[in-house]
C-alpha positions as a printed NumPy array, in Angstrom:
array([[-27.88 , -12.688,  12.773],
       [-29.013,  -8.854,  14.644],
       [-29.396,  -5.645,  12.638],
       [-27.061,  -4.417,  15.335],
       [-23.87 ,  -7.214,  15.437],
       [-24.13 ,  -6.482,  11.27 ],
       [-23.929,  -2.689,  11.822],
       [-21.048,  -4.061,  14.836],
       [-19.602,  -5.415,  11.531],
       [-19.548,  -3.578,   9.662],
       [-18.12 ,  -1.078,  11.651],
       [-15.477,  -3.123,  12.147],
       [-14.68 ,  -4.195,   8.686],
       [-15.021,   0.239,   7.83 ],
       [-12.624,   0.694,  10.584],
       [ -9.411,  -1.895,   9.591],
       [-10.21 ,  -1.542,   5.569],
       [ -9.207,   2.653,   6.182],
       [ -6.303,   1.335,   9.093],
       [ -5.018,  -0.799,   5.839],
       [ -5.288,   1.7  ,   3.823],
       [ -3.746,   4.864,   5.089],
       [ -0.311,   2.627,   5.779],
       [ -0.259,   1.596,   2.506],
       [ -0.402,   4.809,   1.275],
       [  1.322,   6.852,   3.658],
       [  3.886,   4.298,   1.988],
       [  3.555,   5.396,  -1.035],
       [  3.366,   8.309,  -1.143],
       [  6.494,   8.537,   1.303],
       [  7.933,   6.632,  -2.027],
       [  6.937,   8.983,  -4.872],
       [  7.588,  11.656,  -2.878],
       [ 11.126,  10.919,  -2.087],
       [ 12.348,  10.32 ,  -5.706],
       [  9.714,  13.572,  -6.961],
       [ 11.846,  15.333,  -4.833],
       [ 15.441,  13.897,  -5.051],
       [ 14.218,  14.455,  -8.783],
       [ 13.172,  17.903,  -8.334],
       [ 16.   ,  20.093,  -5.84 ],
       [ 18.985,  18.057,  -6.492],
       [ 18.782,  15.618, -10.427],
       [ 22.719,  15.89 , -10.654],
       [ 22.235,  12.718,  -7.417],
       [ 20.353,  10.603, -10.227],
       [ 22.042,  10.911, -12.503],
       [ 25.15 ,   9.415, -11.352],
       [ 26.252,   6.706, -11.931],
       [ 27.589,   3.201,  -9.468],
       [ 30.713,   2.531,  -9.958],
       [ 31.717,  -0.856, -12.466],
       [ 27.857,  -0.68 , -13.6  ],
       [ 26.659,   0.873, -16.36 ],
       [ 23.087,   2.121, -14.402],
       [ 22.945,   5.076, -12.929],
       [ 21.648,   5.959, -10.047],
       [ 17.884,   7.422, -11.468],
       [ 17.613,   4.079, -13.525],
       [ 18.293,   1.899, -10.438],
       [ 16.222,   4.006,  -7.425],
       [ 13.565,   4.442, -10.868],
       [ 13.424,   0.457, -11.043],
       [ 13.155,  -0.13 ,  -7.463],
       [ 10.344,   2.64 ,  -6.905],
       [  8.218,  -0.079,  -9.328],
       [  9.247,  -2.56 ,  -6.605],
       [  7.623,  -0.587,  -4.034],
       [  4.928,  -0.258,  -5.393],
       [  4.414,  -4.436,  -6.355],
       [  4.908,  -5.451,  -2.911],
       [  2.869,  -3.083,  -1.662],
       [  0.083,  -3.84 ,  -3.965],
       [  0.626,  -7.991,  -2.895],
       [  1.074,  -6.776,   0.626],
       [ -2.979,  -5.295,   0.073],
       [ -4.543,  -8.033,  -1.859],
       [ -2.864, -10.252,   1.421],
       [ -4.088,  -8.004,   4.324],
       [ -8.238,  -8.022,   2.106],
       [ -8.197, -11.451,   2.183],
       [ -6.864, -12.41 ,   5.613],
       [ -8.531,  -9.545,   7.159],
       [-11.446,  -8.26 ,   4.85 ],
       [-12.705, -10.894,   3.09 ],
       [-13.735, -13.035,   6.874],
       [-15.742,  -9.765,   8.202],
       [-17.457,  -9.508,   4.304],
       [-18.254, -13.544,   3.953],
       [-20.066, -12.357,   8.109],
       [-22.098,  -9.018,   7.285],
       [-23.59 , -11.75 ,   3.822],
       [-24.293, -14.066,   6.485],
       [-26.439, -11.703,   8.553],
       [-28.397, -10.186,   6.317]])
């Protein structure tokens, strides 16, 4: 494989990786900052209890935030295997 084609593949890999990371990072930061914003400016909201349950809104939303991060990790692993790994293999073959 020519150096020019390898360079194009590397640029494509870099661009794809940046797109994946940027979108997932935005989701992660939005979740964390929303959670922290409520804690900072309206902490009594998280102290409210659900009707019929013995759990506060803060505990439930904290758990959902953990699940969100788990989901973001799964999406990254899937996209890395589906989109990034084939490009990496093509670059390795070209060397």
